[in-house]
């Protein structure tokens, strides 16, 4: 039982309760707990088994939830979830996977139209009944139709951090069994895509049949799909598929290259091999029947006259040409980061004080962080008005005065209002060390209006960066329809940075837009959008995103030591 598995059960309880009209506070408690657990840095299973930590010390976990976690860890299931599920038709929960359909809408469809499954929904749509329901416009109808089509052909993709939890656990388990020499998770996971379809693990071993046996009896396996002496496929609880392949050491590099992909990268590479009279496959690079390379990836690329390429770049977006000309970027690394520039505290919707956030950041060897609680417009999170914000800044000044070698930047996540104005007056913004402006409201405005709001914010003298610039939520909400070329050009001209938000649910800017923004001359900041001290490790995902966009340390302002960072901010340069 990994943390995401526990979180999923709590999310399901929240969905089921909401469909069944339970008390909203109870629904919220399960939802918040799910989020806390999903992002909790240590495996709860280990904590429960060790019995050394009181689970109620985790923010948002009370006695009742602690007991339920223990129940899940020890029995593998949650009776409450099973009870609630029995009260509803089985197909109803599948409807929640359709984009745009949350528990509230599913409840309406069920109550008013007796829709119990995806098939029922399709019929109701065709009969024109759905558009008559309150809150279901023509746009929504279109989305549901598209979603119904997709739900049938594509399986759900898992967020990178959840897949990482699963991957890390299964790799540790395989290694602990002995007999594994080399092991690597290839595929989209190694390319660090923001979502993962399935995990592709490669091993070399003297006893591959035993490794396959051990794999099939892993505790989190729900179903063994297939199993042989050198290959096996399983499905874990929660549905993630894992393929395991054992290969001979002489072919390990070739297999790693092939199964890392992407498919489009492999197609291009194979063509280059053919042009040079080679044959390339997962067993090696061959001249006739002779294998000329295969032990390492570098051997294969180099034999083809190419530099070795970091997996994050292997998307057939021009990396092969750069590798041939020895012009690949020197991608930024996690150890380049000197600070984190978006995080929330218990003053708004975070779970930790600024002191606790700073302490956690120090442990990561950062020199600085920005505390960016929400501004007043975001009432849902108890956003800060000028009075409360100034009080927080005063407390930060006092903390900084006593701290050695670490600085908290006085900051705010400033809302760009629906009318394009900023949520706080200039005299307040002038007192900040750093301001990141974001959009949370008016997401359905026309492209022109959204673009205008972002461009105006980018040009404002006290806005240093635009945060989560597209507003996308991975797998849940598409970027809002703004002209990101216009926004990028405005940022480059004004000296406003664009944020790469590494929160696994955001991953925003998306990689292709970030790569384009770099071409327009934009500079970037990386952040985690942490809501608890344990989230600061999300920086890894911001770095993944930056690497996929081809960014180097010099493209990113918070790779600089504090003084240099502050010199580069817009507010210092005018
Ligand atoms: P995913 O699992 O959907 O997140 O994405 P990948 O990239 O992990 O794709 P997957 O698991 O289907 O296959 C793993 C790698 O194997 C893929 O990145 C490239 C390689 N591969 C799979 N099928 C083909 C193929 O038909 N041709 C070539 N050249 N490579 C393939
Ligand atoms: Ca895969
Ligand atoms: Ca696969
Ligand atoms: Zn935000």
XYZ file of C-alpha atoms and ligand atoms in Angstrom:
608
model
C 0.000 0.000 0.000
C 1.705 3.176 -1.189
C 0.597 6.686 -0.196
C -1.207 7.302 -3.527
C -3.222 4.093 -2.979
C -4.361 5.301 0.433
C -5.083 8.748 -1.001
C -7.166 7.216 -3.795
C -9.394 5.422 -1.283
C -9.984 8.696 0.588
C -10.748 10.506 -2.664
C -13.264 7.808 -3.522
C -14.893 8.159 -0.129
C -15.151 11.933 -0.743
C -16.703 11.350 -4.191
C -19.152 8.781 -2.853
C -20.130 10.983 0.077
C -20.632 13.949 -2.206
C -22.843 12.000 -4.613
C -24.844 10.835 -1.612
C -25.362 14.383 -0.308
C -23.233 14.029 2.806
C -22.159 16.951 4.963
C -19.783 19.119 2.870
C -17.338 19.447 5.756
C -17.007 15.695 5.936
C -16.422 15.560 2.174
C -13.795 18.268 2.464
C -12.001 16.478 5.315
C -11.533 13.355 3.165
C -10.449 15.374 0.156
C -7.886 17.369 2.113
C -6.594 14.215 3.748
C -6.216 12.579 0.327
C -4.105 15.466 -0.900
C -1.969 15.557 2.244
C -1.329 11.825 2.039
C -0.630 11.791 -1.699
C 2.066 14.426 -1.208
C 3.415 13.148 2.112
C 7.158 12.520 1.813
C 7.375 9.273 3.827
C 5.466 6.033 3.148
C 2.630 5.850 5.680
C 2.760 2.054 5.545
C 6.255 2.193 7.049
C 5.147 4.633 9.753
C 2.165 2.483 10.745
C 4.272 -0.690 10.807
C 7.066 0.937 12.804
C 4.504 2.411 15.190
C 6.906 5.174 16.188
C 5.023 8.176 14.806
C 1.598 9.348 15.874
C -0.284 9.832 12.591
C -2.372 12.624 14.098
C 0.778 14.774 14.090
C 0.336 15.022 10.321
C -1.556 18.231 9.499
C -5.202 17.532 8.650
C -5.192 13.999 10.102
C -7.318 13.588 13.226
C -8.061 10.507 15.319
C -10.721 9.198 12.958
C -8.591 9.499 9.810
C -5.533 8.091 11.586
C -7.558 5.033 12.521
C -8.745 4.648 8.921
C -5.176 4.873 7.599
C -4.119 2.153 9.997
C -7.085 0.072 8.873
C -6.113 0.472 5.210
C -2.469 -0.377 5.826
C -3.222 -3.474 7.866
C -6.173 -4.873 5.890
C -5.553 -3.461 2.381
C -9.074 -2.029 2.185
C -11.378 0.561 3.720
C -14.752 -0.817 4.867
C -16.359 2.662 4.779
C -15.493 2.989 1.103
C -16.987 -0.434 0.386
C -20.180 0.361 2.306
C -20.649 3.646 0.474
C -19.932 2.074 -2.908
C -22.551 -0.650 -2.331
C -25.267 1.989 -2.082
C -24.680 3.211 -5.641
C -24.644 1.607 -9.114
C -21.161 0.369 -10.009
C -20.902 2.362 -13.266
C -21.434 5.685 -11.526
C -17.841 6.076 -10.372
C -16.608 5.535 -13.944
C -18.521 8.655 -14.926
C -16.241 10.691 -12.664
C -13.343 9.961 -15.006
C -14.973 11.875 -17.852
C -13.392 15.331 -18.082
C -15.648 17.997 -16.606
C -17.824 15.573 -14.663
C -17.362 15.965 -10.931
C -19.469 14.429 -8.155
C -22.001 17.301 -8.283
C -22.799 16.782 -11.948
C -22.749 13.004 -11.663
C -25.241 13.308 -8.823
C -27.556 15.475 -10.963
C -27.331 13.094 -13.912
C -28.155 10.180 -11.639
C -30.978 11.815 -9.712
C -32.696 13.617 -12.596
C -32.004 11.361 -15.567
C -31.282 7.991 -13.957
C -27.882 7.950 -15.669
C -25.931 5.064 -14.103
C -23.135 4.420 -16.591
C -21.216 5.809 -19.553
C -23.669 4.027 -21.891
C -26.640 5.720 -20.143
C -24.920 9.075 -20.490
C -24.392 8.577 -24.225
C -28.104 7.769 -24.628
C -29.194 10.766 -22.560
C -26.947 13.041 -24.628
C -28.378 11.699 -27.890
C -31.919 12.179 -26.623
C -31.107 15.830 -25.882
C -32.043 15.435 -22.214
C -28.747 16.546 -20.719
C -28.750 20.111 -22.037
C -32.006 20.734 -20.187
C -30.345 20.170 -16.819
C -29.176 23.160 -14.827
C -25.440 23.760 -15.232
C -25.034 21.706 -18.423
C -24.550 24.080 -21.374
C -23.727 23.183 -24.994
C -19.994 23.563 -24.259
C -20.248 21.068 -21.422
C -22.166 18.707 -23.660
C -19.444 18.825 -26.289
C -16.804 18.128 -23.643
C -18.712 15.119 -22.331
C -19.142 13.659 -25.808
C -15.408 14.008 -26.457
C -14.707 12.557 -23.008
C -16.948 9.556 -23.618
C -15.043 8.758 -26.810
C -11.703 9.091 -25.044
C -12.672 7.082 -21.981
C -13.192 4.114 -24.234
C -9.904 4.243 -26.142
C -7.356 5.691 -23.753
C -6.680 4.512 -20.259
C -6.118 6.994 -17.483
C -2.583 8.325 -17.188
C -0.969 8.678 -13.799
C 0.728 11.835 -12.517
C 4.522 11.611 -12.475
C 4.886 11.892 -8.700
C 2.426 9.072 -8.068
C 4.137 6.907 -10.669
C 7.447 7.781 -9.004
C 6.216 6.574 -5.621
C 5.173 3.281 -7.215
C 8.358 2.952 -9.282
C 10.668 3.646 -6.352
C 8.910 1.072 -4.192
C 8.905 -1.697 -6.798
C 12.565 -1.100 -7.744
C 13.599 -1.230 -4.066
C 11.621 -4.445 -3.667
C 13.291 -6.081 -6.678
C 16.741 -5.016 -5.526
C 16.150 -6.337 -2.035
C 15.525 -9.811 -3.498
C 19.096 -10.077 -4.750
C 20.340 -11.234 -8.133
C 19.609 -7.883 -9.830
C 22.692 -6.307 -11.410
C 21.452 -3.313 -13.360
C 17.965 -1.913 -13.074
C 16.339 1.146 -14.609
C 12.828 2.401 -15.221
C 12.724 3.410 -18.904
C 9.822 4.789 -20.977
C 8.016 8.055 -20.356
C 9.088 7.826 -16.699
C 12.736 8.168 -17.626
C 11.858 10.965 -20.050
C 10.134 12.614 -17.076
C 6.843 13.273 -18.783
C 4.232 14.819 -16.487
C 1.993 11.784 -16.890
C 2.837 8.109 -17.213
C 0.871 5.465 -19.133
C 2.796 2.478 -17.776
C 6.180 1.685 -16.258
C 8.815 -0.121 -18.330
C 11.515 -1.636 -16.126
C 14.721 -3.218 -17.436
C 17.069 -5.473 -15.498
C 20.152 -7.533 -16.052
C 20.473 -10.542 -13.794
C 22.106 -13.974 -13.523
C 18.803 -15.436 -12.430
C 16.080 -13.654 -14.372
C 13.455 -16.344 -13.820
C 13.742 -15.793 -10.065
C 13.488 -12.029 -10.523
C 10.273 -12.564 -12.513
C 8.905 -14.821 -9.751
C 9.651 -12.214 -7.125
C 8.082 -9.482 -9.274
C 4.831 -11.438 -9.647
C 4.528 -11.851 -5.875
C 5.078 -8.162 -5.047
C 2.599 -7.089 -2.367
C 0.998 -4.298 -4.397
C 0.259 -6.481 -7.440
C -3.464 -6.757 -8.146
C -3.179 -8.887 -11.263
C -0.408 -10.788 -13.076
C -1.158 -10.144 -16.743
C 1.595 -12.360 -18.128
C 4.772 -14.018 -16.914
C 7.684 -15.791 -18.578
C 11.384 -16.315 -17.763
C 12.556 -12.961 -19.141
C 9.392 -10.829 -19.219
C 6.413 -10.207 -17.038
C 3.588 -7.707 -16.894
C 1.524 -6.913 -13.823
C -1.156 -4.439 -12.820
C -0.765 -2.755 -9.450
C -3.601 -1.659 -7.174
C -4.898 1.544 -8.658
C -4.407 0.179 -12.153
C -0.819 1.150 -13.022
C 0.673 -1.430 -15.396
C 4.321 -2.414 -14.957
C 6.347 -4.277 -17.586
C 9.562 -5.957 -16.477
C 12.123 -7.237 -18.964
C 15.414 -8.989 -18.311
C 18.085 -8.532 -20.976
C 21.666 -9.702 -21.399
C 24.354 -7.199 -20.339
C 25.652 -6.885 -23.914
C 22.220 -5.577 -24.996
C 21.370 -3.501 -21.905
C 22.205 -0.135 -23.493
C 20.280 -0.998 -26.642
C 17.234 -2.082 -24.650
C 17.455 0.994 -22.457
C 17.657 3.217 -25.522
C 14.759 1.449 -27.250
C 12.397 1.294 -24.261
C 13.159 4.849 -23.172
C 11.788 6.095 -26.478
C 10.049 8.177 -27.328
C 8.685 6.211 -30.203
C 9.078 9.244 -32.482
C 12.722 9.663 -31.385
C 13.363 5.965 -32.066
C 11.850 6.175 -35.538
C 14.183 9.066 -36.431
C 17.189 7.313 -34.927
C 16.508 4.066 -36.765
C 16.347 5.979 -40.037
C 19.754 7.516 -39.358
C 21.146 4.064 -38.579
C 19.768 2.706 -41.841
C 21.254 5.579 -43.823
C 24.662 4.627 -42.409
C 24.214 0.942 -43.274
C 23.299 -0.255 -39.763
C 20.312 -2.000 -38.296
C 19.104 -0.725 -34.898
C 16.742 -2.560 -32.558
C 16.319 -3.350 -28.864
C 19.152 -5.927 -29.068
C 21.810 -3.621 -30.447
C 23.265 -1.742 -33.366
C 24.227 -4.238 -36.077
C 26.389 -4.238 -39.189
C 25.103 -7.311 -41.011
C 24.871 -9.909 -38.241
C 27.666 -8.387 -36.155
C 26.648 -6.342 -33.107
C 28.835 -3.215 -33.119
C 27.207 -1.530 -30.089
C 24.675 -2.428 -27.398
C 26.230 -2.433 -23.937
C 25.604 1.248 -23.258
C 23.424 3.946 -24.781
C 26.407 6.218 -25.350
C 28.080 3.528 -27.471
C 25.058 3.424 -29.761
C 24.634 7.164 -30.136
C 28.356 7.736 -30.587
C 28.708 5.045 -33.242
C 26.006 6.901 -35.172
C 28.017 10.140 -34.882
C 25.743 11.630 -32.226
C 26.317 12.867 -28.685
C 24.479 10.978 -25.955
C 21.166 12.715 -25.272
C 19.463 13.178 -21.900
C 16.175 11.187 -21.954
C 14.135 14.347 -21.301
C 15.038 15.628 -24.769
C 14.128 12.484 -26.693
C 10.851 13.656 -28.171
C 11.898 14.201 -31.802
C 11.833 17.961 -31.400
C 15.190 18.687 -33.020
C 17.465 17.026 -30.429
C 19.050 14.646 -32.938
C 20.256 17.498 -35.154
C 21.709 19.260 -32.108
C 23.449 16.045 -31.005
C 25.029 15.699 -34.430
C 26.367 19.269 -34.271
C 27.507 18.840 -30.624
C 25.193 21.679 -29.670
C 22.969 20.010 -27.073
C 22.081 22.292 -24.152
C 23.691 21.677 -20.760
C 20.422 21.026 -18.988
C 19.764 22.514 -15.565
C 20.085 20.126 -12.607
C 18.362 19.993 -9.246
C 21.626 20.876 -7.499
C 21.717 24.158 -9.467
C 18.691 25.473 -7.588
C 19.345 28.081 -4.881
C 15.802 28.876 -3.806
C 12.101 28.170 -4.225
C 9.770 30.925 -5.342
C 6.214 29.869 -4.700
C 4.787 28.437 -1.471
C 1.863 28.936 0.884
C 1.616 28.965 4.658
C -1.135 28.467 7.197
C -1.890 32.187 6.822
C -3.829 31.093 3.710
C -4.298 27.541 2.407
C -0.939 26.021 3.387
C -0.187 23.725 6.310
C 2.880 25.129 7.991
C 4.253 28.443 9.227
C 6.786 30.441 7.237
C 9.368 29.449 9.834
C 8.661 25.768 9.147
C 8.858 26.316 5.403
C 12.215 28.081 5.829
C 13.537 25.300 8.002
C 12.597 22.694 5.402
C 14.183 24.804 2.660
C 17.411 25.100 4.639
C 17.566 21.334 4.856
C 17.586 21.307 1.041
C 20.605 23.641 1.056
C 18.723 26.581 -0.423
C 19.806 30.150 0.257
C 16.361 31.724 -0.016
C 12.647 31.183 -0.474
C 9.729 33.433 -1.295
C 6.628 33.125 0.872
C 3.803 33.682 -1.592
C 0.492 33.453 0.180
C -2.594 34.369 -1.840
C -3.825 37.952 -2.077
C -7.263 39.033 -0.839
C -9.326 38.142 -3.955
C -8.818 34.440 -3.285
C -11.350 34.471 -0.463
C -11.654 30.682 -0.509
C -8.150 30.489 0.962
C -8.556 33.488 3.289
C -6.272 35.551 1.004
C -4.245 38.391 2.505
C -5.339 42.039 2.434
C -2.690 44.785 2.774
C -2.962 44.812 6.560
C -2.437 41.088 7.051
C 0.236 40.943 4.344
C 2.213 43.764 5.969
C 1.947 42.050 9.327
C 3.392 38.873 7.779
C 6.208 40.860 6.171
C 7.032 42.496 9.499
C 7.343 39.064 11.097
C 9.536 37.938 8.187
C 11.791 40.989 8.634
C 12.247 40.044 12.266
C 13.002 36.426 11.346
C 15.531 37.494 8.684
C 17.282 39.805 11.124
C 18.062 36.831 13.347
C 18.797 34.274 10.613
C 22.270 33.559 9.287
C 22.901 32.533 5.706
C 19.272 32.232 4.738
C 16.716 34.774 3.562
C 12.943 34.727 3.322
C 11.804 37.000 0.516
C 8.711 39.057 1.271
C 6.345 38.148 -1.465
C 2.765 37.440 -2.488
C 0.881 35.425 -5.098
C -0.917 38.396 -6.560
C -4.235 37.831 -8.283
C -4.750 39.309 -11.724
C -8.399 40.256 -11.374
C -11.144 39.560 -13.918
C -11.072 43.219 -15.018
C -7.304 43.094 -15.594
C -6.431 45.134 -12.503
C -4.095 43.791 -9.833
C -5.442 42.680 -6.463
C -3.170 44.917 -4.336
C -2.185 48.597 -4.636
C 1.230 49.641 -5.962
C 2.445 51.019 -2.628
C 2.097 47.528 -1.116
C 3.717 45.796 -4.102
C 6.635 48.224 -3.943
C 7.507 46.960 -0.462
C 7.777 43.318 -1.610
C 11.066 41.634 -2.514
C 9.411 39.576 -5.252
C 5.899 39.395 -6.695
C 4.420 36.537 -8.714
C 1.138 37.351 -10.461
C -1.399 34.664 -11.336
C -4.904 34.184 -12.676
C -7.475 32.229 -10.679
C -10.756 33.805 -11.806
C -12.374 34.594 -15.134
C -10.801 31.567 -16.794
C -13.581 31.337 -19.370
C -12.980 34.788 -20.833
C -12.159 35.190 -24.529
C -8.579 34.721 -25.718
C -8.058 38.414 -26.333
C -9.162 39.389 -22.847
C -7.071 36.716 -21.093
C -4.030 37.632 -23.161
C -4.529 41.314 -22.311
C -4.687 40.532 -18.580
C -1.443 38.526 -18.702
C 0.393 41.051 -20.881
C -0.659 43.983 -18.686
C 0.510 42.145 -15.577
C 3.832 41.273 -17.245
C 4.370 44.953 -18.012
C 3.528 46.189 -14.516
C 6.668 47.549 -12.778
C 6.198 45.468 -9.611
C 5.320 42.126 -11.155
C 8.517 40.071 -11.284
C 7.022 36.864 -12.663
C 3.830 35.337 -14.018
C 2.961 32.185 -12.061
C 1.412 28.953 -13.413
C 1.005 30.873 -16.688
C -1.506 28.657 -18.521
C -3.668 27.635 -15.568
C -3.739 24.028 -16.712
C -4.353 21.199 -14.272
C -2.747 18.042 -15.618
C -5.406 15.661 -16.930
C -8.181 17.885 -15.583
C -8.129 21.326 -17.127
C -6.611 22.479 -20.414
C -4.594 25.725 -20.587
C -6.880 28.731 -20.859
C -7.081 30.097 -24.360
C -4.481 32.868 -24.248
C -1.935 33.800 -26.915
C 1.202 32.554 -25.167
C 3.471 33.854 -27.900
C 2.199 37.374 -27.212
C 2.554 36.809 -23.453
C 6.108 35.465 -23.869
C 7.138 38.380 -26.065
C 5.721 40.844 -23.528
C 7.595 39.096 -20.708
C 10.865 39.137 -22.638
C 10.482 42.842 -23.450
C 9.481 43.841 -19.909
C 11.990 41.634 -18.077
C 9.212 39.676 -16.397
C 10.033 36.014 -15.735
C 7.734 33.092 -16.490
C 7.290 30.521 -13.755
C 7.726 26.801 -14.253
C 5.466 25.528 -11.509
C 6.581 22.012 -10.550
C 3.531 21.061 -8.521
C 2.739 17.660 -10.058
C -0.875 18.693 -10.674
C 0.170 21.837 -12.516
C 3.495 21.406 -14.356
C 2.939 24.830 -15.839
C 4.285 26.230 -18.259
C 4.030 23.006 -20.242
C 7.352 21.924 -21.796
C 6.651 22.917 -25.418
C 5.447 26.390 -24.439
C 8.483 26.857 -22.192
C 10.794 25.836 -25.033
C 9.064 28.358 -27.303
C 9.246 31.078 -24.636
C 13.006 30.542 -24.379
C 13.279 31.193 -28.098
C 11.497 34.534 -27.560
C 14.138 35.457 -24.971
C 12.135 34.860 -21.798
C 13.856 34.019 -18.515
C 12.337 31.651 -16.003
C 11.845 30.977 -12.319
C 11.229 27.507 -10.876
C 8.866 26.861 -7.991
C 6.981 24.113 -6.183
C 3.750 25.880 -5.119
C 4.185 24.002 -1.833
C 1.302 23.775 0.615
C 3.292 21.930 3.311
C 7.004 21.704 4.124
C 7.211 18.206 2.610
C 6.164 19.564 -0.800
C 9.429 21.454 -1.280
C 10.883 18.312 -2.892
C 8.529 18.946 -5.843
C 11.407 21.096 -7.158
C 12.553 17.901 -8.801
C 9.498 18.068 -11.085
C 10.034 21.742 -11.914
C 13.564 20.784 -12.946
C 12.201 17.880 -15.009
C 9.938 20.318 -16.817
C 12.782 22.762 -17.401
C 14.982 19.989 -18.781
C 12.251 18.820 -21.140
C 12.077 22.422 -22.365
C 15.855 22.388 -22.986
C 16.621 24.997 -20.303
C 20.063 25.585 -18.856
C 20.905 26.970 -15.404
C 21.533 30.403 -16.868
C 17.973 30.565 -18.249
C 16.629 30.322 -14.695
C 16.904 33.204 -12.227
C 16.736 31.169 -9.030
C 19.846 29.206 -9.885
C 21.695 32.392 -8.869
C 22.928 33.213 -5.370
C 20.644 35.694 -3.583
C 22.364 38.964 -4.531
C 22.631 38.038 -8.209
C 19.050 36.788 -8.208
C 17.787 40.076 -6.813
C 19.797 42.083 -9.329
C 18.092 40.193 -12.151
C 14.540 40.861 -10.977
C 12.450 43.329 -12.921
C 12.015 45.585 -9.905
C 15.818 46.024 -9.656
C 16.305 46.690 -13.355
C 14.196 49.784 -13.849
P 3.546 5.870 -21.820
O 3.785 4.530 -21.247
O 2.308 5.950 -22.639
O 3.591 6.957 -20.812
O 4.736 6.219 -22.854
P 6.057 5.390 -23.200
O 6.905 6.286 -24.002
O 6.642 4.821 -21.970
O 5.524 4.284 -24.185
P 5.394 2.685 -24.058
O 5.309 2.236 -22.653
O 4.266 2.317 -24.965
O 6.717 2.148 -24.727
C 7.971 2.347 -24.115
C 8.972 2.696 -25.151
O 9.162 1.590 -26.050
C 8.570 3.841 -26.068
O 8.847 5.107 -25.497
C 9.406 3.565 -27.266
C 9.445 2.076 -27.333
N 8.453 1.595 -28.300
C 7.237 1.085 -28.022
N 6.607 0.744 -29.151
C 7.421 1.082 -30.160
C 7.340 0.988 -31.585
O 6.351 0.541 -32.161
N 8.399 1.446 -32.296
C 9.507 1.950 -31.689
N 10.505 2.382 -32.430
N 9.611 2.051 -30.373
C 8.586 1.627 -29.613
Ca 5.594 3.349 -20.542
Ca 5.045 -0.203 -21.779
Zn -2.060 29.913 -7.653
